[in-house]
Amino acid sequence: KAGVTQTPRYLIKTRGQQVTLSCSPISGHRSVSWYQQTPGQGLQFLFEYFSETQRNKGNFPGRFSGRQFSNSRSEMNVSTLELGDSALYLCASSLTGPVNTEAFFGQGTRLTVV
Amino acid sequence: LAKTTQPISMDSYEGQEVNITCSHNNIATNDYITWYQQFPSQGPRFIIQGYKTKVTNEVASLFIPADRKSSTLSLPRVSLSDTAVYYCLVGEWDTDKLIFGTGTRLQVFP
């Protein structure tokens, strides 16, 4: 079966711009969670969606937002980009949630803010 | 908030068994313990998950003592392709969050 697909794979943006990243989960998976990975902070939880509802949110500013569509595809948006937002953004899909079932990660979107 | 502590790095040689221990002193009753593997510029990949005692699958074993304050991932007969970062996670049942620690960078030498 097809894995988790994240688009685009690479992105270069300028400070102050906004960006939208997309994640297509594995068919049948209703949970999508997002993570930010940087060399300094490691992997940090951003938020998790289940059946179009945000169930949890990590400790990130309001510039980071997301949504999930009825087909379980998810997008995350970062507004007013800062240099520190440069990171690998990963999404993971799972059947019911990432805690007690296997989460499948995409290859990520590498965002560079200049 | 259950955090994990694991060694920053480990070295091994091909064919050896590798055991990576993770400490999670504040684990809650309903929390699961999960291990993921990550190669550079790729998303983490699920290895194994457990709640208590021992779990084994085709690639690894997970040992969890009765008090559940630690766990040990065992990789039998590692190969060069096992060189990666290994994350021990405690999943928060009540918040449905995966909390990643700093990970253990395993280097396998020929």
mmCIF file of C-alpha atoms in Angstrom, chain A residues 32-110:
data_model
loop_
_atom_site.group_PDB
_atom_site.id
_atom_site.type_symbol
_atom_site.label_atom_id
_atom_site.label_comp_id
_atom_site.label_asym_id
_atom_site.label_seq_id
_atom_site.Cartn_x
_atom_site.Cartn_y
_atom_site.Cartn_z
ATOM 1 C CA VAL A 32 -2.448 12.700 11.235
ATOM 2 C CA SER A 33 0.153 14.280 13.469
ATOM 3 C CA TRP A 34 2.836 16.810 12.646
ATOM 4 C CA TYR A 35 6.364 17.203 14.013
ATOM 5 C CA GLN A 36 9.157 19.687 13.619
ATOM 6 C CA GLN A 37 12.718 18.383 13.616
ATOM 7 C CA THR A 38 15.741 20.639 14.084
ATOM 8 C CA PRO A 39 19.319 19.818 15.074
ATOM 9 C CA GLY A 40 18.990 21.836 18.260
ATOM 10 C CA GLN A 41 15.539 20.834 19.493
ATOM 11 C CA GLY A 42 15.137 17.381 17.990
ATOM 12 C CA LEU A 43 11.683 16.096 17.127
ATOM 13 C CA GLN A 44 8.910 18.191 18.591
ATOM 14 C CA PHE A 45 5.203 17.540 18.443
ATOM 15 C CA LEU A 46 3.176 20.233 16.673
ATOM 16 C CA PHE A 47 -0.412 18.962 16.568
ATOM 17 C CA GLU A 48 -2.578 15.960 15.849
ATOM 18 C CA TYR A 49 -5.798 15.702 13.904
ATOM 19 C CA PHE A 50 -8.391 12.976 13.933
ATOM 20 C CA SER A 51 -11.472 13.020 11.735
ATOM 21 C CA GLU A 52 -11.003 16.704 10.904
ATOM 22 C CA THR A 53 -10.675 17.735 14.566
ATOM 23 C CA GLN A 54 -7.521 18.922 16.247
ATOM 24 C CA ARG A 55 -7.123 16.734 19.302
ATOM 25 C CA ASN A 56 -3.812 17.972 20.600
ATOM 26 C CA LYS A 57 -1.406 20.804 20.124
ATOM 27 C CA GLY A 58 2.218 21.184 21.117
ATOM 28 C CA ASN A 59 3.952 24.246 22.499
ATOM 29 C CA PHE A 60 4.276 26.254 19.337
ATOM 30 C CA PRO A 61 3.149 29.835 18.646
ATOM 31 C CA GLY A 62 -0.111 30.560 16.920
ATOM 32 C CA ARG A 63 1.757 31.119 13.653
ATOM 33 C CA PHE A 64 1.676 27.353 13.305
ATOM 34 C CA SER A 65 -1.707 26.010 12.360
ATOM 35 C CA GLY A 66 -3.175 23.053 10.597
ATOM 36 C CA ARG A 67 -6.284 21.400 9.366
ATOM 37 C CA GLN A 68 -7.538 18.061 8.192
ATOM 38 C CA PHE A 69 -9.946 17.413 5.382
ATOM 39 C CA SER A 70 -12.713 14.844 5.122
ATOM 40 C CA ASN A 71 -10.424 12.508 3.165
ATOM 41 C CA SER A 72 -7.933 12.679 6.069
ATOM 42 C CA ARG A 73 -5.397 14.675 4.102
ATOM 43 C CA SER A 74 -3.847 17.335 6.257
ATOM 44 C CA GLU A 75 -2.143 20.650 5.766
ATOM 45 C CA MET A 76 -0.079 22.729 8.095
ATOM 46 C CA ASN A 77 0.498 26.408 7.663
ATOM 47 C CA VAL A 78 3.191 28.637 9.071
ATOM 48 C CA SER A 79 2.640 32.370 8.790
ATOM 49 C CA THR A 80 5.141 35.174 9.156
ATOM 50 C CA LEU A 81 8.095 32.860 8.749
ATOM 51 C CA GLU A 82 11.153 33.321 10.917
ATOM 52 C CA LEU A 83 14.668 32.043 10.353
ATOM 53 C CA GLY A 84 14.193 29.652 13.260
ATOM 54 C CA ASP A 85 11.359 27.916 11.440
ATOM 55 C CA SER A 86 13.892 26.279 9.159
ATOM 56 C CA ALA A 87 13.455 22.594 9.862
ATOM 57 C CA LEU A 88 12.353 19.220 8.611
ATOM 58 C CA TYR A 89 8.596 18.973 9.021
ATOM 59 C CA LEU A 90 7.290 15.458 9.355
ATOM 60 C CA CYS A 91 3.813 14.120 9.368
ATOM 61 C CA ALA A 92 2.718 10.733 10.591
ATOM 62 C CA SER A 93 -0.476 8.830 10.011
ATOM 63 C CA SER A 94 -2.036 6.126 12.104
ATOM 64 C CA LEU A 95 -5.339 4.335 12.327
ATOM 65 C CA THR A 96 -6.638 5.849 15.523
ATOM 66 C CA GLY A 97 -3.773 7.807 17.040
ATOM 67 C CA PRO A 98 0.019 7.675 17.353
ATOM 68 C CA VAL A 99 0.196 6.443 20.926
ATOM 69 C CA ASN A 100 -1.037 2.877 20.933
ATOM 70 C CA THR A 101 -0.780 2.038 17.268
ATOM 71 C CA GLU A 102 2.076 2.181 14.784
ATOM 72 C CA ALA A 103 2.602 5.631 13.314
ATOM 73 C CA PHE A 104 3.855 5.809 9.737
ATOM 74 C CA PHE A 105 5.979 8.822 8.930
ATOM 75 C CA GLY A 106 6.439 10.549 5.626
ATOM 76 C CA GLN A 107 9.845 11.594 4.343
ATOM 77 C CA GLY A 108 9.238 15.136 5.423
ATOM 78 C CA THR A 109 9.360 18.588 3.943
ATOM 79 C CA ARG A 110 12.659 20.406 4.328
#
